[in-house]
Coordinates of N, CA and C in Angstrom, one line a residue:
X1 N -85.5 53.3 262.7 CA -86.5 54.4 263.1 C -87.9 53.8 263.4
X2 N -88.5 53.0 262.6 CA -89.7 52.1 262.6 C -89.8 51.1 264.3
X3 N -88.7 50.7 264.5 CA -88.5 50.3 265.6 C -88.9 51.1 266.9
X4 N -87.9 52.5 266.6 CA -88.3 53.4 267.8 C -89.4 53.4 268.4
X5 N -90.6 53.5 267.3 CA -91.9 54.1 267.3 C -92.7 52.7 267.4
X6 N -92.3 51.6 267.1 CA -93.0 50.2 267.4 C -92.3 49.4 267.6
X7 N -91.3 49.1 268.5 CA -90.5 47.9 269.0 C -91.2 46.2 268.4
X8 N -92.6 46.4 268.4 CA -92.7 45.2 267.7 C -93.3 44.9 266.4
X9 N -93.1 46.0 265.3 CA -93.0 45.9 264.6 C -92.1 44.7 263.7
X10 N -93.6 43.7 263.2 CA -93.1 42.5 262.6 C -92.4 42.8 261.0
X11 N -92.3 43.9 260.0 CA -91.6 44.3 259.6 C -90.0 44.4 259.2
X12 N -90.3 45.3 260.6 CA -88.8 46.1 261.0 C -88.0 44.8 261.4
X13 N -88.7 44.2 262.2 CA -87.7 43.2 263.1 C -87.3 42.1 262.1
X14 N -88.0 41.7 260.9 CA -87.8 40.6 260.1 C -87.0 41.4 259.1
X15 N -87.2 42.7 258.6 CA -85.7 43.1 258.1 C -84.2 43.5 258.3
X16 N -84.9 43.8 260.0 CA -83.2 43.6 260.6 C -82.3 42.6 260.6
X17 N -83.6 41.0 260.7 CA -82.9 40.1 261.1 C -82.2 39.7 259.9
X18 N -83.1 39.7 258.7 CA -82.8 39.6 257.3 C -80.7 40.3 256.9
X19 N -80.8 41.9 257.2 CA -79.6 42.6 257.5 C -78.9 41.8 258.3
X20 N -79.1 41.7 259.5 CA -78.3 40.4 260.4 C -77.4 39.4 259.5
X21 N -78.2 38.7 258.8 CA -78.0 37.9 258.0 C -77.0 37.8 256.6
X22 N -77.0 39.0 256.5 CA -76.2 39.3 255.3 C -75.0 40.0 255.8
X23 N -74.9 40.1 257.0 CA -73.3 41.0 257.7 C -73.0 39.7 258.4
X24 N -73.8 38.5 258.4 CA -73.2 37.3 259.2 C -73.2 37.4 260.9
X25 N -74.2 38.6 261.6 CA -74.4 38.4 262.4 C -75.8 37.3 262.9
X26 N -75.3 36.4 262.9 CA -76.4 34.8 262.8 C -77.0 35.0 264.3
X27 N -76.1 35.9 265.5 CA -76.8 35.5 266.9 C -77.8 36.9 267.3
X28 N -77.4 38.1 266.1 CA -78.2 39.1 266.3 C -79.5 39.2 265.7
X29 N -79.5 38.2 264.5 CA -80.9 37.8 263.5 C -81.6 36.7 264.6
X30 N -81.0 35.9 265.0 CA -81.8 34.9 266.1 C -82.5 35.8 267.2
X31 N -81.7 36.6 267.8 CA -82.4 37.7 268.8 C -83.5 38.1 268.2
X32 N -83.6 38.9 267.0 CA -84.9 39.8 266.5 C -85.9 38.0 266.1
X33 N -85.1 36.9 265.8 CA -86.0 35.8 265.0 C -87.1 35.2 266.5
X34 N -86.4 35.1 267.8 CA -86.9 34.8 268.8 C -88.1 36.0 269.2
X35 N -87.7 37.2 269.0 CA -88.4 38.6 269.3 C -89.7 37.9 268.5
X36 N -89.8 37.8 267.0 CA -91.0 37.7 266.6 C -91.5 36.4 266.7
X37 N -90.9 35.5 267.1 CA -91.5 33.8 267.6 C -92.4 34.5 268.8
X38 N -92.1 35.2 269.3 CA -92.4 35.2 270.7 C -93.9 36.3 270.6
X39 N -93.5 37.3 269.8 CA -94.5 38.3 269.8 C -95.6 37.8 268.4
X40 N -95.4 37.0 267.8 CA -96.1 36.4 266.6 C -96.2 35.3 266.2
X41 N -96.5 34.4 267.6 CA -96.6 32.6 267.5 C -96.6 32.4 265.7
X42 N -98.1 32.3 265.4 CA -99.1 32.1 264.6 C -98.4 33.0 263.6
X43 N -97.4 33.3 263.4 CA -96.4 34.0 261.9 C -95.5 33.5 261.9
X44 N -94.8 32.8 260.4 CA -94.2 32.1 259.9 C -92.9 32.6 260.1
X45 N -92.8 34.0 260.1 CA -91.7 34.9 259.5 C -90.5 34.7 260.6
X46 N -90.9 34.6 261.6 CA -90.0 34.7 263.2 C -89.2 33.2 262.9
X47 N -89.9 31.6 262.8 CA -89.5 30.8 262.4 C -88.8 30.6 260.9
X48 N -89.1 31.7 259.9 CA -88.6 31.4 259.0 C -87.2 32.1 259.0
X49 N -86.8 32.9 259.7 CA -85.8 34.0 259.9 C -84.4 33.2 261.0
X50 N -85.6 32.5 261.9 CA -84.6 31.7 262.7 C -84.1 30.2 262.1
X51 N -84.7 29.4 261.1 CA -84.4 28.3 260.4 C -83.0 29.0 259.6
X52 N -83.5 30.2 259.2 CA -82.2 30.5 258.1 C -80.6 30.9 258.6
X53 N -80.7 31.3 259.9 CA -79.6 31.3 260.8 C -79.4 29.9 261.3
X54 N -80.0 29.3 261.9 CA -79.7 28.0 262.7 C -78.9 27.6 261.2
X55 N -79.6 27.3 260.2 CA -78.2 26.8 259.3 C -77.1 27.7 258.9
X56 N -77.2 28.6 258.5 CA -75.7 29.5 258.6 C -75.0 29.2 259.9
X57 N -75.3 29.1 261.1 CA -74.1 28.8 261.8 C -74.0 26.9 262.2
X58 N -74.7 26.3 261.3 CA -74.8 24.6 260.9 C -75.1 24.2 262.2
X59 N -76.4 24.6 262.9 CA -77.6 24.0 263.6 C -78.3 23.4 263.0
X60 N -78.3 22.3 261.9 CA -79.1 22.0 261.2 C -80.5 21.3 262.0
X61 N -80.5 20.5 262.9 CA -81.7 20.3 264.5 C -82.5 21.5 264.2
X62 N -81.5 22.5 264.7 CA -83.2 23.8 265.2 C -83.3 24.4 263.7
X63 N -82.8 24.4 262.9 CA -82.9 24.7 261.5 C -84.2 23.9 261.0
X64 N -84.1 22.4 260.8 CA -85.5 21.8 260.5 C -86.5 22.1 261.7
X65 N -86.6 22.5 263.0 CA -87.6 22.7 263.5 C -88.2 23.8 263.3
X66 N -87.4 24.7 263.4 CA -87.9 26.1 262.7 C -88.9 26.1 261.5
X67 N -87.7 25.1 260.3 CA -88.7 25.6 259.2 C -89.7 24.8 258.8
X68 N -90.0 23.8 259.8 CA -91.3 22.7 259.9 C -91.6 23.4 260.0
X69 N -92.1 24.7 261.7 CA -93.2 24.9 262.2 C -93.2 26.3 261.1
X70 N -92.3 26.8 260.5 CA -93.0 27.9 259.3 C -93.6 27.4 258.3
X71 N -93.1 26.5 257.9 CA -94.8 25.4 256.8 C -95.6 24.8 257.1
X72 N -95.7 24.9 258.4 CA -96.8 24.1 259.4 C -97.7 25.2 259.2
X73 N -96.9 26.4 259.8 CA -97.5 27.9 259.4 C -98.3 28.5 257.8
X74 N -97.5 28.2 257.4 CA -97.9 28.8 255.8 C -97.1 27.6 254.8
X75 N -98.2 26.6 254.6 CA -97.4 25.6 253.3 C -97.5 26.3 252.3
X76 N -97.3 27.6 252.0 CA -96.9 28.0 251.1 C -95.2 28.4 250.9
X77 N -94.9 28.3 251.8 CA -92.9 29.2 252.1 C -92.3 28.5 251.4
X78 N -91.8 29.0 249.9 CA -90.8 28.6 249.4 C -89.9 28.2 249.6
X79 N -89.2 29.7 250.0 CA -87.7 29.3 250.8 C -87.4 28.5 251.9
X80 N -88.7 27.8 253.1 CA -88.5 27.1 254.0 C -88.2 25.8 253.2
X81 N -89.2 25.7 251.9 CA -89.5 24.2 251.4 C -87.3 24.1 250.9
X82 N -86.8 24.9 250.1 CA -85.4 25.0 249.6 C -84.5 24.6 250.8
X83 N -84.9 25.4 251.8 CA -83.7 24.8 252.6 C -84.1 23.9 253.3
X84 N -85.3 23.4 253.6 CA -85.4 21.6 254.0 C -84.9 21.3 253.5
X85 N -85.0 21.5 251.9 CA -84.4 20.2 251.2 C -83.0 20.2 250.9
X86 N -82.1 21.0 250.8 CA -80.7 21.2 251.1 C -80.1 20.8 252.8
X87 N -81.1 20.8 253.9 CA -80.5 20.2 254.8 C -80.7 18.6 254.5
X88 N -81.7 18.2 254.4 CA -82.2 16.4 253.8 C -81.1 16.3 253.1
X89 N -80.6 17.2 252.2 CA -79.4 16.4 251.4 C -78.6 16.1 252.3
X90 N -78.3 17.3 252.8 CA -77.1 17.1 253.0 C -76.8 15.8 254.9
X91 N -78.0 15.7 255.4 CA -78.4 14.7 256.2 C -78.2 13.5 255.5
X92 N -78.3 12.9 254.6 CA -78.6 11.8 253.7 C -79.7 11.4 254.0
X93 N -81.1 12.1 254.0 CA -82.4 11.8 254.1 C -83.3 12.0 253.2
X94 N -83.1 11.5 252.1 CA -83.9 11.1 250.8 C -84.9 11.7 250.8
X95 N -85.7 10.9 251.7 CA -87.2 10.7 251.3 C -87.8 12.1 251.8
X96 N -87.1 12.5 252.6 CA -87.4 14.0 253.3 C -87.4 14.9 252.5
X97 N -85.7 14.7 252.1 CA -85.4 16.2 250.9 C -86.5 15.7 249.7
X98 N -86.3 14.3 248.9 CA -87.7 14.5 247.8 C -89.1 14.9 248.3
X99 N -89.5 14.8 249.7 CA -90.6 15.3 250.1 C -90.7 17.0 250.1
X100 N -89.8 17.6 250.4 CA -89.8 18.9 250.6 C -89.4 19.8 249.5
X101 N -88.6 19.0 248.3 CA -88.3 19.4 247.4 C -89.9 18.9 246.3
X102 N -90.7 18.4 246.6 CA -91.6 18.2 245.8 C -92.9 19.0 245.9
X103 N -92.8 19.7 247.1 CA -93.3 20.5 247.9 C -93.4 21.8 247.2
X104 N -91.8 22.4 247.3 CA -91.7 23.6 246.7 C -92.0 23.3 245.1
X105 N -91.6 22.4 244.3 CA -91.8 22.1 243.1 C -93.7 22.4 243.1
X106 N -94.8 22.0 243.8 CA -95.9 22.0 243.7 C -96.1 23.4 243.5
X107 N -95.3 24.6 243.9 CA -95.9 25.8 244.6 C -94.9 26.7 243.4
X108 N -93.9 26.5 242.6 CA -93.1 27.0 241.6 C -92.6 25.9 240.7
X109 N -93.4 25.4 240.0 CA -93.0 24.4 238.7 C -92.4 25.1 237.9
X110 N -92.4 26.4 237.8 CA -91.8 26.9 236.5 C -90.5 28.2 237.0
X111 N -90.2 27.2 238.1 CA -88.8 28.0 239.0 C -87.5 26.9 238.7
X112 N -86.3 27.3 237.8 CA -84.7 27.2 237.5 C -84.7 26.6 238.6
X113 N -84.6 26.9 239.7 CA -83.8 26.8 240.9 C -84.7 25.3 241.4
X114 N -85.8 25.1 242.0 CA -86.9 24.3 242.1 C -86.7 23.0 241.4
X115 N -86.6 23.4 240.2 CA -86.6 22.2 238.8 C -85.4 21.0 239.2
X116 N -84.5 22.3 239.4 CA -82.9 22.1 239.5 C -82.4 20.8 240.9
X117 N -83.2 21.4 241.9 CA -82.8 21.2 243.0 C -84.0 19.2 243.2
X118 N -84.9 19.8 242.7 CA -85.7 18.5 242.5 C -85.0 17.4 241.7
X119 N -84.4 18.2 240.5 CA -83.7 16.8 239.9 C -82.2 16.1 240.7
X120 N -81.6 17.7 241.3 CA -80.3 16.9 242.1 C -81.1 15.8 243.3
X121 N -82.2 16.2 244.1 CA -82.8 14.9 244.8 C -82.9 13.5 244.3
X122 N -83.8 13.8 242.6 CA -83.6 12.3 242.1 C -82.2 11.3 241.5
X123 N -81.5 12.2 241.3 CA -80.1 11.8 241.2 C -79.6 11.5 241.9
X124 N -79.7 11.4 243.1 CA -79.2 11.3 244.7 C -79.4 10.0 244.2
X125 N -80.8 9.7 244.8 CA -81.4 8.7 244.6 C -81.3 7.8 243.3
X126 N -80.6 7.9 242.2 CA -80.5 7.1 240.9 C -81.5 7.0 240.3
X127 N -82.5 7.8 240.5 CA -83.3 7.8 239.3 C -82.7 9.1 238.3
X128 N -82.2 8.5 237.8 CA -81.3 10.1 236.4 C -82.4 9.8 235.4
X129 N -82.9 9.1 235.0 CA -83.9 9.2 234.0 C -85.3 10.5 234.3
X130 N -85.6 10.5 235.3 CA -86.5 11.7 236.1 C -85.7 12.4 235.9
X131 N -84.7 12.3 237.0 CA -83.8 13.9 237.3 C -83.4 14.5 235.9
X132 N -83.3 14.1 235.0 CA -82.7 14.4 233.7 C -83.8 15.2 232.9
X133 N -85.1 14.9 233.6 CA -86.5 15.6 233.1 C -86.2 16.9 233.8
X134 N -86.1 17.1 235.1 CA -86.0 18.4 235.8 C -84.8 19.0 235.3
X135 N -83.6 18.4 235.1 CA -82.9 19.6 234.5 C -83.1 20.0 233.2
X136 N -83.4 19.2 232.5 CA -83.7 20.2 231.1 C -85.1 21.1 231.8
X137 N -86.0 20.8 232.0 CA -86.6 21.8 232.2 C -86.8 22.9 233.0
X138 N -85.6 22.9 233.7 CA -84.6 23.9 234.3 C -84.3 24.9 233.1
X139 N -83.5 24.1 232.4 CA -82.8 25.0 231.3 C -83.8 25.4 230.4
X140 N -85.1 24.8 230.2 CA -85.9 25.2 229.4 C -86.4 26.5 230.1
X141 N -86.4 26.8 230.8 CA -86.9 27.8 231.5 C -85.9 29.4 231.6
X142 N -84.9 28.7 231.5 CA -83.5 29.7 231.8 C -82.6 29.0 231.7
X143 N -82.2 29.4 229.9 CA -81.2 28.4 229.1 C -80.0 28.8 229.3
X144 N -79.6 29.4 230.7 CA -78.2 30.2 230.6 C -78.3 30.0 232.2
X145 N -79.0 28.7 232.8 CA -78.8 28.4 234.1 C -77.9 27.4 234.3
X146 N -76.9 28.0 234.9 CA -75.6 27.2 234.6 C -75.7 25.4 235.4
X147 N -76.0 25.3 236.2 CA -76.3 24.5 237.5 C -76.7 23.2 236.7
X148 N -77.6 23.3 235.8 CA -78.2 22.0 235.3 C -77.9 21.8 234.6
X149 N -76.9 22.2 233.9 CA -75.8 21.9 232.8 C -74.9 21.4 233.3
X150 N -74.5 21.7 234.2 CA -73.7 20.6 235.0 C -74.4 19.0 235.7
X151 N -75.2 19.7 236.7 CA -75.8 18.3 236.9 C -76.3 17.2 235.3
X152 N -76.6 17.9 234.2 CA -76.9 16.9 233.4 C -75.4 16.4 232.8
X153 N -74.1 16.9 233.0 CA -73.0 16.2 232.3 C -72.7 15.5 233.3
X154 N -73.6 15.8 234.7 CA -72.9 14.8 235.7 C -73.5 13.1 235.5
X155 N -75.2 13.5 235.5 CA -75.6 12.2 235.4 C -75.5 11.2 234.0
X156 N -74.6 12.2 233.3 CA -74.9 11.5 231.9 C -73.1 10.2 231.9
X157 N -72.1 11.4 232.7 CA -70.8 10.6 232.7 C -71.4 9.5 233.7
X158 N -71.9 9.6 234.9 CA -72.6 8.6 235.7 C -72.8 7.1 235.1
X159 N -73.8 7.5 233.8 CA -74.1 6.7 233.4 C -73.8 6.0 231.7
X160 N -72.7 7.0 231.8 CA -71.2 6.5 230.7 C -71.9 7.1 229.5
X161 N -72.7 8.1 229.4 CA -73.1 8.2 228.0 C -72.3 10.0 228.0
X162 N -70.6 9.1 227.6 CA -69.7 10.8 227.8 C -70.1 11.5 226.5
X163 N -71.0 11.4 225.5 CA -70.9 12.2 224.6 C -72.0 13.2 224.7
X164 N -72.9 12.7 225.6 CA -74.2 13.7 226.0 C -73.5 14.9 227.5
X165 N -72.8 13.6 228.0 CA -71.9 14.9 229.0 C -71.1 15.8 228.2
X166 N -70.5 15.4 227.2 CA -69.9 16.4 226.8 C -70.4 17.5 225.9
X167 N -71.9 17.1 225.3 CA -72.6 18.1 225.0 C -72.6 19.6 225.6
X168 N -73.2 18.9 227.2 CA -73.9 19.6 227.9 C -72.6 20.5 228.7
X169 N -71.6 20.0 228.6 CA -70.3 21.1 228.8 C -69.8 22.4 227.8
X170 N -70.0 21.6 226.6 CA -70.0 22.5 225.7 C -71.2 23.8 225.4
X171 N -72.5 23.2 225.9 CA -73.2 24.5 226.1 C -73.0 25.3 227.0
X172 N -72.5 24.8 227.9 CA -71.9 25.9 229.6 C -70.8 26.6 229.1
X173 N -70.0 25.8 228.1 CA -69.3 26.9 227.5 C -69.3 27.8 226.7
X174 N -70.7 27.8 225.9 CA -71.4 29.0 225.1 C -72.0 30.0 225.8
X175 N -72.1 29.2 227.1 CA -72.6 30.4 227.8 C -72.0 31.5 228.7
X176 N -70.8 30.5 229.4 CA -70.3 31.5 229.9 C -68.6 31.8 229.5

């Protein structure tokens, strides 16, 4: 309806695209994501809407361009800083994902998810002694977040100390 009456309503078009997105239409959210690149240079949202498709259909290329130029836009975008850093993983680009994951850590220190995702970077990388800080204070945060209860039984078998991995399985199983 909002559309009728303002076709370029930066709203409407970023919730369509968002809807797009969750029915897995990836080429009809790029349409409305191009609509507001185009009608809203200088707004994050058109870039941040189109980063998030280009990787659902595993563009990862125009996925980091996108969500560069949305934190180029607002270094504040959480979610752009998350899924840099899940594409760097998954690239094998370290120093990228710890940059972008250190990023959103600067802007939500006291985010499960953030904590979590910063320690699976340093684990990547073999520093488990750090990463081992970010997951507990993952769980310190949200002691029923399942994720770093695993990454800590991961890096602990890693590093042969199975009786701290098996701790930390046995709390995943109090919890769930």
């Amino acid at each position: 309806e909002t559309l009728k009456l303002n076709p370029k309503h930066l709203g409407a078009l970023y919730e369509l695209g968002l809807i797009n997105l969750e029915k897995k239409e990836y080429d009809q959210a790029l349409v409305k994501a191009n609509k507001l690149k185009t009608l809203y240079p200088q707004n994050p949202a058109g870039f941040e809407l189109a980063g998030r498709a280009n990787l659902l259909q595993g563009d990862a290329k125009e996925a980091i361009l996108n969500l560069e130029k949305c934190v180029e836009l607002n270094p504040k975008m959480l979610t752009a800083y998350l899924n840099l850093t899940n594409i760097y993983i998954a690239k094998e680009n370290i120093e990228k994902a710890k940059e972008s994951a250190q990023k959103a850590l600067s802007l939500a220190e006291n985010n499960s998810d953030v904590n979590n995702l910063y320690g699976t970077v340093l684990a990547i990388d073999g520093n488990y002694e750090e990463a081992e800080k970010y997951f507990k204070k993952s769980i310190e945060i949200d002691n029923e977040y399942l994720p770093s209860y695993f990454s800590l039984a991961r890096i602990y078998t890693i590093q042969k100390q199975y009786k701290e991995a098996e701790a930390q399985l046995k709390n995943l199983l109090k919890i769930n």
